[in-house]
């Protein structure tokens, strides 16, 4: 493990990449909100991101000697799973994906839900950027110790 | 080779003999140094909390209460050797507010406020240590 000069920058950085994955998934969901025929020939199902926290020691992949307490927890995406909620069907006879009754299964994507997820992710990114800015300021102050 | 490395290890409990330790072994300097260490470790812990704000089941972390008590006691008693040997301890904050629906008890507003307070404490400690060095330099050189 390298010496950590900027406190918490690994945690905040891991959160930035995890939230970016979430933003990508949200964009994917919104883009496919009306996709009735995905690459498997089935109706598109909403994707969900599951986060999990990782101890910094685990992330480094080895036991940390010394105190090992100065490193904060990181976050990572455990999995991207399909939303199990049922999808609704719309009556559209003549649609290539319609069944015998003329019903077409639609994706279980709710645009309002996706927008809320998007805002949560973007606010979380802002908070983590603020944490990094503060950490950089702290390091700056440490460098100025002893200066005139 | 083992000996070559041993030389590099400095035992801070018994620092350099002579006059120099006297300049840095007083309670004020050691308090500021300990506060810098604590702020540094706490910022990492708080950053971990902000990073996990959307992680289900996450419990927020902070400086452990036992360590906080030890630090407060050492500062009040002006116990130089205790301040010297204290290592910041980070642990799960059991006093935090009850968990949200998803089992996480991170409150983003609270974490940001704590980060602001903590970094202010870091800056104050750093500025005061800096002042001490300036005074020392002034005393040595006679120039300000």
XYZ file of N, CA and C in Angstrom:
876
model
N 0.854 -1.198 0.000
C 0.000 0.000 0.000
C 0.880 1.234 0.000
N 0.539 2.095 -0.893
C 1.342 3.318 -0.960
C 0.960 4.257 0.177
N 1.808 5.218 0.400
C 1.512 6.209 1.427
C 0.364 7.078 0.939
N -0.592 7.289 1.797
C -1.744 8.077 1.401
C -1.543 9.536 1.797
N -1.326 10.371 0.797
C -1.066 11.789 1.082
C -2.353 12.579 1.138
N -3.338 12.177 0.358
C -4.588 12.916 0.305
C -5.658 12.053 0.966
N -6.142 12.455 2.148
C -7.046 11.573 2.882
C -8.357 11.373 2.138
N -8.806 10.138 2.054
C -10.140 9.835 1.532
C -10.275 9.890 0.033
N -9.183 10.126 -0.686
C -9.337 10.312 -2.128
C -9.676 8.990 -2.816
N -9.235 7.864 -2.228
C -9.576 6.563 -2.826
C -11.058 6.265 -2.656
N -11.590 6.585 -1.471
C -13.025 6.356 -1.240
C -13.856 7.175 -2.215
N -13.542 8.486 -2.269
C -14.330 9.368 -3.132
C -14.189 8.950 -4.590
N -12.981 8.551 -4.968
C -12.769 8.119 -6.346
C -13.562 6.872 -6.686
N -13.611 5.926 -5.736
C -14.385 4.703 -5.996
C -15.864 5.042 -6.145
N -16.328 6.023 -5.343
C -17.740 6.408 -5.442
C -18.021 7.062 -6.788
N -17.082 7.875 -7.274
C -17.290 8.522 -8.572
C -17.471 7.474 -9.664
N -16.638 6.426 -9.640
C -16.792 5.427 -10.721
C -18.058 4.603 -10.520
N -18.420 4.309 -9.260
C -19.646 3.538 -9.030
C -20.872 4.331 -9.474
N -20.885 5.633 -9.160
C -22.040 6.453 -9.544
C -22.093 6.640 -11.061
N -20.911 6.643 -11.676
C -20.895 6.749 -13.144
C -21.546 5.519 -13.774
N -21.268 4.346 -13.202
C -21.915 3.121 -13.690
C -23.429 3.280 -13.562
N -23.863 3.840 -12.412
C -25.302 3.992 -12.209
C -25.910 4.942 -13.243
N -25.188 6.044 -13.524
C -25.681 6.982 -14.544
C -25.791 6.289 -15.905
N -24.802 5.447 -16.216
C -24.846 4.721 -17.491
C -26.057 3.809 -17.557
N -26.331 3.136 -16.442
C -27.477 2.217 -16.410
C -28.774 3.002 -16.550
N -28.861 4.169 -15.880
C -30.053 5.004 -16.000
C -30.255 5.424 -17.457
N -29.160 5.849 -18.085
C -29.253 6.263 -19.490
C -29.720 5.102 -20.354
N -29.205 3.921 -20.069
C -29.603 2.723 -20.808
C -31.097 2.447 -20.628
N -31.583 2.574 -19.376
C -32.999 2.326 -19.100
C -33.884 3.312 -19.852
N -33.507 4.603 -19.794
C -34.334 5.624 -20.448
C -34.321 5.404 -21.960
N -33.134 5.088 -22.490
C -33.041 4.883 -23.937
C -33.908 3.715 -24.387
N -34.051 2.704 -23.508
C -34.788 1.501 -23.882
C -36.186 1.452 -23.276
N -36.712 2.628 -22.935
C -38.009 2.655 -22.255
C -39.128 2.089 -23.114
N -38.944 2.031 -24.426
C -39.995 1.481 -25.298
C -39.494 0.308 -26.117
N -38.395 -0.306 -25.701
C -37.834 -1.408 -26.491
C -38.596 -2.692 -26.188
N -39.318 -3.186 -27.161
C -40.076 -4.419 -26.947
C -39.326 -5.627 -27.459
N -38.167 -5.415 -28.062
C -37.467 -6.514 -28.709
C -35.970 -6.283 -28.511
N -35.396 -6.863 -27.438
C -33.966 -6.644 -27.222
C -33.158 -7.700 -27.977
N -31.851 -7.792 -27.718
C -31.013 -8.701 -28.515
C -31.410 -10.152 -28.332
N -32.083 -10.476 -27.207
C -32.540 -11.854 -27.008
C -33.942 -12.080 -27.563
N -34.488 -11.058 -28.204
C -35.816 -11.191 -28.769
C -36.926 -11.008 -27.747
N -36.561 -10.608 -26.508
C -37.576 -10.427 -25.472
C -37.753 -8.936 -25.206
N -38.756 -8.643 -24.359
C -38.976 -7.253 -23.994
C -37.847 -6.800 -23.062
N -37.441 -5.531 -23.198
C -36.372 -5.001 -22.352
C -36.845 -4.933 -20.905
N -35.956 -5.303 -19.970
C -36.282 -5.199 -18.555
C -35.355 -4.185 -17.911
N -35.925 -3.405 -16.996
C -35.158 -2.350 -16.337
C -33.955 -2.943 -15.592
N -32.788 -2.295 -15.727
C -31.578 -2.733 -15.027
C -31.435 -1.947 -13.729
N -30.958 -2.622 -12.683
C -30.727 -1.962 -11.401
C -29.285 -2.191 -10.983
N -28.677 -1.142 -10.361
C -27.309 -1.249 -9.870
C -27.360 -1.542 -8.377
N -26.555 -2.492 -7.937
C -26.469 -2.802 -6.506
C -25.069 -2.421 -6.029
N -25.020 -1.526 -5.038
C -23.734 -1.089 -4.489
C -23.353 -1.945 -3.293
N -22.067 -2.079 -3.056
C -21.591 -2.670 -1.807
C -20.339 -1.924 -1.373
N -20.110 -1.908 -0.059
C -18.933 -1.202 0.434
C -17.773 -2.182 0.549
N -16.572 -1.646 0.351
C -15.356 -2.449 0.387
C -14.417 -1.802 1.377
N -13.866 -2.597 2.266
C -12.852 -2.047 3.154
C -11.615 -1.722 2.337
N -10.961 -0.624 2.672
C -9.790 -0.210 1.908
C -8.732 -1.304 1.913
N -8.619 -2.026 3.038
C -7.623 -3.103 3.134
C -7.925 -4.185 2.101
N -9.231 -4.517 1.972
C -9.622 -5.533 1.003
C -9.300 -5.069 -0.410
N -9.595 -3.771 -0.671
C -9.383 -3.243 -2.015
C -7.916 -3.331 -2.387
N -7.034 -3.114 -1.413
C -5.602 -3.185 -1.695
C -5.169 -4.625 -1.912
N -5.988 -5.579 -1.484
C -5.702 -6.977 -1.747
C -4.705 -7.600 -0.802
N -4.387 -6.911 0.281
C -3.425 -7.490 1.215
C -3.661 -6.931 2.607
N -3.061 -7.577 3.555
C -3.135 -7.077 4.926
C -2.288 -5.813 5.036
N -2.838 -4.820 5.678
C -2.110 -3.569 5.824
C -1.401 -3.596 7.167
N -0.118 -3.321 7.119
C 0.610 -3.285 8.382
C 0.354 -1.955 9.071
N 0.743 -1.880 10.308
C 0.544 -0.638 11.052
C -0.890 -0.472 11.467
N -1.309 0.768 11.621
C -2.646 1.024 12.146
C -3.708 0.607 11.128
N -3.522 1.005 9.868
C -4.492 0.628 8.847
C -5.840 1.258 9.061
N -5.911 2.274 9.902
C -7.204 2.856 10.218
C -7.464 4.125 9.436
N -6.432 4.661 8.783
C -6.573 5.977 8.172
C -7.202 5.917 6.781
N -7.543 4.719 6.313
C -8.141 4.620 4.990
C -9.641 4.380 5.117
N -10.418 5.193 4.437
C -11.867 5.060 4.520
C -12.383 3.927 3.667
N -13.654 3.625 3.843
C -14.258 2.547 3.072
C -14.525 2.993 1.649
N -14.385 2.055 0.735
C -14.688 2.352 -0.662
C -16.025 1.725 -1.026
N -16.502 2.059 -2.213
C -17.763 1.502 -2.685
C -17.531 0.946 -4.082
N -18.248 -0.127 -4.397
C -18.147 -0.651 -5.752
C -19.502 -1.228 -6.150
N -19.650 -1.455 -7.448
C -20.895 -2.027 -7.948
C -20.803 -3.538 -7.783
N -21.711 -4.110 -6.974
C -21.657 -5.558 -6.791
C -22.207 -6.259 -8.028
N -23.373 -5.794 -8.489
C -23.938 -6.411 -9.685
C -24.949 -5.467 -10.321
N -25.211 -5.710 -11.567
C -26.293 -5.012 -12.260
C -27.353 -6.065 -12.516
N -28.503 -5.925 -11.825
C -29.517 -6.978 -11.933
C -30.751 -6.454 -12.641
N -31.566 -7.396 -13.107
C -32.816 -7.019 -13.767
C -33.877 -6.755 -12.719
N -34.647 -5.740 -12.951
C -35.758 -5.431 -12.054
C -36.818 -6.535 -12.192
N -37.145 -7.230 -11.098
C -38.076 -8.364 -11.226
C -39.546 -7.952 -11.344
N -39.837 -6.675 -11.215
C -41.247 -6.256 -11.248
C -41.891 -6.596 -12.598
N -43.169 -6.943 -12.578
C -43.815 -7.315 -13.846
C -43.939 -6.106 -14.770
N -43.945 -6.375 -16.064
C -44.123 -5.278 -17.016
C -45.578 -5.255 -17.468
N -46.012 -4.091 -17.883
C -47.401 -4.011 -18.332
C -47.461 -4.260 -19.841
N -48.656 -4.652 -20.312
C -48.828 -4.910 -21.735
C -49.764 -3.866 -22.325
N -49.515 -3.566 -23.589
C -50.317 -2.557 -24.282
C -50.984 -3.237 -25.485
N -52.227 -2.847 -25.751
C -52.954 -3.437 -26.882
C -52.507 -2.759 -28.169
N -51.774 -3.496 -28.993
C -51.291 -2.957 -30.273
C -51.322 -4.075 -31.306
N -52.499 -4.415 -31.839
C -52.533 -5.494 -32.839
C -51.754 -5.083 -34.084
N -51.078 -6.026 -34.679
C -50.287 -5.715 -35.860
C -48.836 -5.419 -35.534
N -48.558 -5.182 -34.257
C -47.161 -4.966 -33.856
C -46.407 -6.292 -33.976
N -45.182 -6.289 -34.504
C -44.480 -7.561 -34.699
C -44.318 -8.370 -33.416
N -44.304 -7.730 -32.220
C -44.129 -8.468 -30.977
C -45.449 -8.746 -30.279
N -46.560 -8.486 -30.956
C -47.857 -8.696 -30.312
C -48.164 -10.192 -30.244
N -48.878 -10.607 -29.178
C -49.285 -12.016 -29.088
C -50.645 -12.196 -29.772
N -51.243 -13.366 -29.555
C -52.480 -13.674 -30.280
C -53.589 -12.696 -29.938
N -53.577 -12.194 -28.695
C -54.620 -11.247 -28.293
C -54.309 -9.821 -28.757
N -53.188 -9.620 -29.410
C -52.820 -8.283 -29.851
C -52.141 -7.463 -28.760
N -51.725 -8.123 -27.633
C -51.082 -7.400 -26.540
C -49.565 -7.434 -26.729
N -48.935 -6.268 -26.535
C -47.477 -6.181 -26.645
C -46.918 -5.911 -25.246
N -46.042 -6.793 -24.702
C -45.421 -6.497 -23.401
C -44.449 -5.331 -23.526
N -44.587 -4.362 -22.617
C -43.724 -3.176 -22.656
C -42.681 -3.269 -21.538
N -41.542 -2.594 -21.681
C -40.512 -2.616 -20.619
C -41.081 -2.080 -19.307
N -40.564 -2.597 -18.172
C -41.030 -2.111 -16.862
C -40.224 -0.896 -16.408
N -39.907 -0.014 -17.333
C -39.146 1.195 -17.019
C -40.123 2.321 -16.692
N -39.866 2.997 -15.588
C -40.667 4.148 -15.192
C -39.772 5.381 -15.292
N -40.103 6.279 -16.221
C -39.208 7.411 -16.503
C -38.993 8.274 -15.255
N -40.048 8.493 -14.484
C -39.912 9.331 -13.278
C -38.899 8.721 -12.316
N -38.985 7.402 -12.162
C -38.049 6.691 -11.280
C -36.620 6.868 -11.770
N -36.436 6.781 -13.087
C -35.097 6.908 -13.647
C -34.547 8.316 -13.429
N -35.422 9.322 -13.557
C -34.954 10.702 -13.354
C -34.516 10.891 -11.909
N -35.287 10.307 -10.974
C -34.910 10.414 -9.558
C -33.552 9.752 -9.329
N -33.360 8.569 -9.917
C -32.076 7.867 -9.791
C -30.944 8.706 -10.357
N -31.234 9.358 -11.487
C -30.207 10.162 -12.147
C -29.797 11.335 -11.255
N -30.797 11.999 -10.653
C -30.489 13.151 -9.804
C -29.721 12.688 -8.567
N -30.146 11.552 -7.971
C -29.429 11.034 -6.799
C -27.970 10.769 -7.144
N -27.744 10.128 -8.287
C -26.375 9.805 -8.686
C -25.572 11.079 -8.915
N -26.193 12.069 -9.556
C -25.412 13.269 -9.880
C -25.128 14.083 -8.620
N -26.078 14.096 -7.657
C -25.809 14.777 -6.385
C -24.703 14.063 -5.613
N -24.724 12.751 -5.662
C -23.698 11.978 -4.968
C -22.324 12.255 -5.571
N -22.281 12.402 -6.893
C -21.012 12.729 -7.542
C -20.531 14.105 -7.074
N -21.462 15.067 -6.993
C -21.083 16.409 -6.526
C -20.505 16.348 -5.117
N -21.173 15.584 -4.231
C -20.699 15.489 -2.847
C -19.297 14.902 -2.803
N -19.047 13.878 -3.613
C -17.733 13.245 -3.591
C -16.660 14.155 -4.171
N -17.017 14.935 -5.180
C -16.053 15.897 -5.725
C -15.704 16.930 -4.653
N -16.723 17.334 -3.868
C -16.480 18.286 -2.780
C -15.509 17.691 -1.761
N -15.691 16.396 -1.458
C -14.790 15.723 -0.516
C -13.358 15.749 -1.041
N -13.194 15.515 -2.344
C -11.848 15.518 -2.928
C -11.254 16.919 -2.862
N -12.085 17.935 -3.172
C -11.588 19.316 -3.111
C -11.095 19.648 -1.711
N -11.889 19.262 -0.694
C -11.493 19.526 0.690
C -10.194 18.805 1.024
N -10.080 17.548 0.588
C -8.872 16.775 0.878
C -7.650 17.426 0.247
N -7.819 17.948 -0.975
C -6.704 18.606 -1.635
C -6.292 19.860 -0.876
N -7.298 20.602 -0.375
C -6.988 21.795 0.420
C -6.199 21.422 1.664
N -6.633 20.311 2.317
C -5.929 19.893 3.529
C -4.478 19.570 3.215
N -4.252 18.847 2.095
C -2.885 18.509 1.742
C -2.083 19.781 1.457
N -2.755 20.750 0.799
C -2.109 22.033 0.513
C -1.637 22.703 1.805
N -2.522 22.678 2.820
C -2.165 23.290 4.105
C -0.977 22.569 4.735
N -0.962 21.241 4.613
C 0.151 20.467 5.191
C 1.457 20.845 4.509
N 1.376 21.122 3.176
C 2.600 21.491 2.468
C 3.089 22.860 2.909
N 2.164 23.682 3.422
C 2.558 25.043 3.777
C 3.108 25.139 5.183
N 3.086 24.029 5.938
C 3.618 24.065 7.302
C 5.101 24.443 7.241
N 5.450 25.461 8.016
C 6.837 25.867 8.079
C 7.220 26.934 7.071
N 6.281 27.249 6.171
C 6.567 28.329 5.219
C 6.386 29.677 5.911
N 7.027 30.667 5.357
C 6.851 31.999 5.923
C 5.529 32.564 5.516
N 21.606 -6.943 5.561
C 20.602 -6.035 4.991
C 19.575 -5.652 6.038
N 19.258 -6.611 6.894
C 18.255 -6.341 7.919
C 18.678 -5.174 8.788
N 19.980 -5.080 9.027
C 20.451 -3.992 9.876
C 20.291 -2.647 9.189
N 20.511 -2.654 7.876
C 20.402 -1.400 7.137
C 19.008 -0.811 7.284
N 18.006 -1.706 7.307
C 16.644 -1.200 7.434
C 16.351 -0.748 8.851
N 16.949 -1.427 9.803
C 16.646 -1.099 11.183
C 17.056 0.346 11.511
N 18.115 0.786 10.855
C 18.594 2.145 11.129
C 17.525 3.169 10.744
N 16.785 2.848 9.670
C 15.799 3.806 9.180
C 14.622 3.988 10.141
N 14.400 2.982 10.983
C 13.251 3.079 11.893
C 13.571 4.014 13.039
N 12.772 5.034 13.182
C 12.984 6.003 14.251
C 11.998 5.702 15.364
N 12.500 5.533 16.544
C 11.623 5.296 17.691
C 11.197 6.642 18.251
N 9.948 6.993 17.965
C 9.504 8.332 18.327
C 9.278 8.502 19.821
N 9.233 7.355 20.541
C 9.052 7.500 21.988
C 10.306 8.097 22.617
N 11.439 7.807 21.998
C 12.686 8.349 22.536
C 13.368 9.095 21.424
N 12.908 10.297 21.134
C 13.488 11.017 20.006
C 14.910 11.478 20.286
N 15.420 12.252 19.358
C 16.812 12.669 19.419
C 17.163 13.256 20.780
N 18.342 12.915 21.289
C 18.745 13.509 22.562
C 19.173 14.956 22.360
N 19.252 15.673 23.453
C 19.772 17.026 23.367
C 18.691 18.081 23.391
N 18.979 19.200 22.756
C 18.127 20.372 22.890
C 16.905 20.308 21.974
N 17.072 19.726 20.750
C 15.987 19.758 19.763
C 14.681 19.184 20.311
N 14.706 17.993 20.995
C 13.438 17.464 21.503
C 12.726 18.449 22.404
N 13.477 19.211 23.162
C 12.841 20.147 24.078
C 11.977 21.144 23.315
N 12.351 21.438 22.069
C 11.581 22.404 21.292
C 10.279 21.800 20.781
N 10.254 20.463 20.653
C 9.082 19.833 20.044
C 8.359 18.889 20.983
N 8.830 18.791 22.218
C 8.231 17.822 23.115
C 7.243 18.453 24.083
N 6.878 19.709 23.874
C 5.933 20.307 24.815
C 4.517 19.905 24.427
N 3.620 20.089 25.368
C 2.245 19.608 25.183
C 1.560 20.317 24.030
N 1.850 21.615 23.846
C 1.165 22.365 22.795
C 1.478 21.790 21.413
N 2.774 21.587 21.156
C 3.163 21.057 19.853
C 2.579 19.667 19.645
N 2.682 18.817 20.678
C 2.191 17.435 20.530
C 0.672 17.400 20.377
N -0.023 18.345 21.027
C -1.480 18.414 20.858
C -1.825 18.741 19.412
N -1.148 19.756 18.865
C -1.421 20.151 17.477
C -1.118 19.006 16.517
N -0.021 18.321 16.789
C 0.372 17.210 15.921
C -0.682 16.097 15.978
N -1.149 15.791 17.198
C -2.166 14.749 17.350
C -3.463 15.163 16.646
N -3.810 16.457 16.778
C -5.044 16.929 16.135
C -4.941 16.831 14.610
N -3.751 17.118 14.076
C -3.548 16.971 12.625
C -3.776 15.523 12.209
N -3.191 14.598 12.984
C -3.348 13.167 12.669
C -4.811 12.764 12.711
N -5.515 13.217 13.746
C -6.922 12.827 13.895
C -7.733 13.374 12.736
N -7.522 14.649 12.382
C -8.300 15.240 11.293
C -8.049 14.493 9.992
N -6.798 14.122 9.786
C -6.450 13.400 8.554
C -7.206 12.072 8.493
N -7.140 11.319 9.600
C -7.806 10.006 9.621
C -9.317 10.166 9.516
N -9.856 11.198 10.191
C -11.306 11.383 10.152
C -11.772 11.751 8.751
N -10.971 12.555 8.033
C -11.407 12.923 6.684
C -11.531 11.667 5.824
N -10.583 10.749 5.972
C -10.664 9.496 5.202
C -11.926 8.727 5.573
N -12.236 8.674 6.872
C -13.425 7.935 7.311
C -14.692 8.603 6.781
N -14.745 9.947 6.870
C -15.938 10.671 6.407
C -16.087 10.542 4.893
N -14.944 10.546 4.180
C -15.009 10.351 2.727
C -15.591 8.983 2.408
N -15.218 7.978 3.215
C -15.799 6.640 3.035
C -17.299 6.655 3.251
N -17.759 7.457 4.215
C -19.203 7.551 4.458
C -19.919 8.179 3.266
N -19.342 9.276 2.741
C -19.988 9.939 1.596
C -19.983 9.005 0.390
N -18.873 8.277 0.208
C -18.800 7.365 -0.928
C -19.884 6.297 -0.846
N -20.245 5.908 0.386
C -21.213 4.819 0.558
C -22.609 5.332 0.884
N -22.904 6.574 0.482
C -24.193 7.158 0.862
C -25.349 6.365 0.254
N -25.127 5.695 -0.863
C -26.200 4.923 -1.502
C -26.009 3.415 -1.353
N -25.148 2.999 -0.423
C -24.903 1.568 -0.247
C -25.857 1.008 0.804
N -26.725 0.074 0.436
C -27.661 -0.469 1.432
C -26.915 -1.164 2.566
N -27.365 -0.934 3.782
C -26.808 -1.628 4.938
C -25.507 -1.059 5.458
N -25.012 0.041 4.863
C -23.733 0.608 5.311
C -23.908 1.318 6.648
N -22.961 1.119 7.567
C -22.976 1.827 8.852
C -21.896 2.896 8.829
N -22.242 4.114 9.233
C -21.264 5.200 9.140
C -20.110 4.993 10.120
N -18.936 5.481 9.741
C -17.742 5.329 10.569
C -17.222 6.690 10.989
N -16.539 6.692 12.108
C -15.961 7.928 12.628
C -14.871 7.530 13.626
N -14.224 8.562 14.204
C -13.236 8.275 15.237
C -13.937 7.533 16.379
N -13.301 6.480 16.883
C -13.963 5.665 17.903
C -14.080 6.469 19.205
N -15.201 6.310 19.942
C -15.419 7.087 21.164
C -14.314 6.880 22.191
N -13.800 5.635 22.282
C -12.730 5.348 23.244
C -11.514 6.202 22.918
N -11.193 6.262 21.604
C -10.044 7.056 21.201
C -10.280 8.538 21.487
N -11.500 9.023 21.205
C -11.804 10.441 21.459
C -11.614 10.786 22.925
N -12.092 9.868 23.814
C -11.930 10.108 25.249
C -10.460 10.142 25.624
N -9.705 9.180 25.097
C -8.265 9.125 25.409
C -7.578 10.402 24.976
N -7.940 10.882 23.776
C -7.305 12.093 23.247
C -7.663 13.296 24.123
N -8.956 13.422 24.442
C -9.384 14.550 25.270
C -8.653 14.532 26.610
N -8.569 13.324 27.205
C -7.916 13.209 28.513
C -6.447 13.596 28.399
N -5.778 13.111 27.336
C -4.348 13.392 27.170
C -4.118 14.880 26.952
N -5.038 15.539 26.196
C -4.866 16.972 25.944
C -5.064 17.749 27.235
N -6.115 17.366 27.986
C -6.391 18.096 29.230
C -5.271 17.906 30.238
N -4.706 16.687 30.289
C -3.647 16.404 31.258
C -2.282 16.888 30.756
N -2.242 17.390 29.501
C -0.985 17.801 28.880
C 0.054 16.680 28.972
N -0.403 15.457 28.681
C 0.422 14.256 28.797
C 1.179 14.060 27.486
N 2.444 14.501 27.445
C 3.195 14.522 26.183
C 3.417 13.116 25.644
N 3.801 12.181 26.513
C 4.126 10.845 25.999
C 2.869 10.148 25.496
N 1.738 10.403 26.167
C 0.478 9.798 25.716
C 0.076 10.369 24.351
N 0.191 11.707 24.210
C -0.141 12.350 22.933
C 0.743 11.788 21.830
N 1.996 11.506 22.203
C 2.962 10.997 21.246
C 2.559 9.639 20.712
N 2.028 8.790 21.604
C 1.805 7.392 21.229
C 0.397 7.142 20.703
N -0.494 8.143 20.790
C -1.871 7.923 20.346
C -1.927 7.738 18.830
N -2.610 6.685 18.413
C -2.840 6.455 16.984
C -4.339 6.566 16.733
N -4.771 7.397 15.777
C -6.211 7.567 15.544
C -6.893 6.234 15.264
N -8.000 5.984 15.931
C -8.760 4.751 15.736
C -10.087 5.083 15.088
N -10.360 4.435 13.971
C -11.620 4.644 13.268
C -12.485 3.401 13.456
N -13.754 3.614 13.740
C -14.640 2.468 13.918
C -16.059 2.830 13.547
N -16.937 1.833 13.618
C -18.347 2.064 13.311
C -18.945 2.952 14.394
N -19.673 3.966 13.962
C -20.270 4.928 14.880
C -21.597 4.357 15.393
N -21.568 3.892 16.639
C -22.780 3.252 17.177
C -23.782 4.282 17.672
N -23.338 5.541 17.812
C -24.247 6.566 18.322
C -25.049 7.235 17.205
N -24.807 6.822 15.943
C -25.467 7.495 14.823
C -26.970 7.235 14.846
N -27.691 8.113 14.194
C -29.151 8.012 14.132
C -29.560 6.670 13.515
N -30.772 6.208 13.825
C -31.198 4.917 13.288
C -31.164 4.870 11.770
N -31.108 3.662 11.278
C -30.888 3.452 9.851
C -32.081 3.914 9.020
N -31.800 4.197 7.754
C -32.861 4.495 6.795
C -33.550 3.192 6.402
N -34.471 3.316 5.458
C -35.205 2.129 5.009
C -34.257 1.068 4.442
N -33.182 1.497 3.799
C -32.290 0.527 3.159
C -31.182 0.046 4.098
N -31.275 0.386 5.395
C -30.307 -0.119 6.355
C -29.056 0.728 6.491
N -28.885 1.732 5.618
C -27.728 2.620 5.731
C -28.071 3.769 6.675
N -27.123 4.176 7.501
C -27.427 5.302 8.390
C -26.554 6.515 8.067
N -26.215 6.673 6.785
C -25.441 7.842 6.367
C -26.400 8.981 6.024
N -26.136 10.135 6.608
C -26.909 11.339 6.308
C -25.956 12.288 5.601
N -26.193 12.523 4.310
C -25.223 13.266 3.495
C -24.959 14.660 4.060
N -26.024 15.357 4.496
C -25.846 16.715 5.032
C -24.921 16.686 6.242
N -25.184 15.713 7.126
C -24.374 15.620 8.333
C -22.914 15.361 7.981
N -22.693 14.462 7.014
C -21.315 14.140 6.649
C -20.605 15.368 6.082
N -21.315 16.150 5.249
C -20.671 17.325 4.653
C -20.341 18.361 5.726
N -21.243 18.507 6.711
C -20.975 19.442 7.813
C -19.757 18.974 8.600
N -19.706 17.662 8.882
C -18.564 17.123 9.635
C -17.266 17.337 8.859
N -17.330 17.155 7.517
C -16.126 17.340 6.697
C -15.665 18.794 6.771
N -16.632 19.725 6.722
C -16.268 21.148 6.796
C -15.622 21.455 8.144
N -16.237 20.948 9.234
C -15.686 21.195 10.565
C -14.302 20.587 10.704
N -14.189 19.358 10.218
C -12.939 18.618 10.360
C -11.810 19.287 9.583
N -12.113 19.747 8.359
C -11.034 20.361 7.577
C -10.666 21.716 8.169
N -11.647 22.403 8.778
C -11.318 23.663 9.451
C -10.370 23.394 10.609
N -10.642 22.312 11.349
C -9.760 21.959 12.468
C -8.359 21.639 11.958
N -8.302 20.938 10.821
C -6.997 20.598 10.232
C -6.243 21.874 9.877
N -6.963 22.828 9.245
C -6.287 24.047 8.802
C -5.797 24.864 9.980
N -6.610 24.911 11.047
C -6.196 25.660 12.237
C -4.947 25.029 12.837
N -4.955 23.686 12.977
C -3.789 23.005 13.550
C -2.555 23.252 12.693
N -2.720 23.138 11.365
C -1.579 23.339 10.470
C -1.056 24.762 10.573
N -1.982 25.739 10.656
C -1.558 27.136 10.733
C -0.817 27.406 12.043
N -1.304 26.797 13.141
C -0.650 27.039 14.432
C 0.738 26.401 14.472
N 0.856 25.196 13.918
C 2.177 24.561 13.853
C 3.117 25.417 13.022
N 2.577 25.948 11.913
C 3.369 26.813 11.062
C 3.877 28.026 11.835
N 2.978 28.610 12.644
C 3.367 29.782 13.446
C 4.506 29.429 14.398
N 4.414 28.225 14.988
C 5.463 27.822 15.919
C 6.813 27.768 15.209
N 6.812 27.205 14.005
C 8.071 27.152 13.258
C 8.573 28.549 12.941
N 7.630 29.451 12.618
C 8.037 30.823 12.311
C 8.683 31.474 13.528
N 8.070 31.242 14.710
C 8.643 31.809 15.932
C 10.029 31.250 16.184
N 10.149 29.918 15.967
C 11.438 29.270 16.177
C 12.489 29.868 15.248
N 12.101 30.058 13.980
C 13.031 30.615 13.011
C 13.423 32.040 13.398
N 12.420 32.783 13.874
C 12.710 34.150 14.292
C 13.697 34.162 15.447
N 13.506 33.210 16.389
C 14.406 33.160 17.539
C 15.814 32.767 17.107
N 15.922 31.865 16.109
C 17.236 31.394 15.684
C 17.946 32.473 14.875
N 17.243 33.063 13.930
C 17.908 33.985 13.003
C 17.846 35.434 13.445
N 16.924 35.750 14.330
C 16.761 37.138 14.730
C 16.030 37.965 13.700
N 15.577 37.289 12.631
C 14.812 38.006 11.598
C 13.376 37.487 11.613
N 12.451 38.301 11.251
C 11.064 37.839 11.193
C 10.656 37.629 9.746
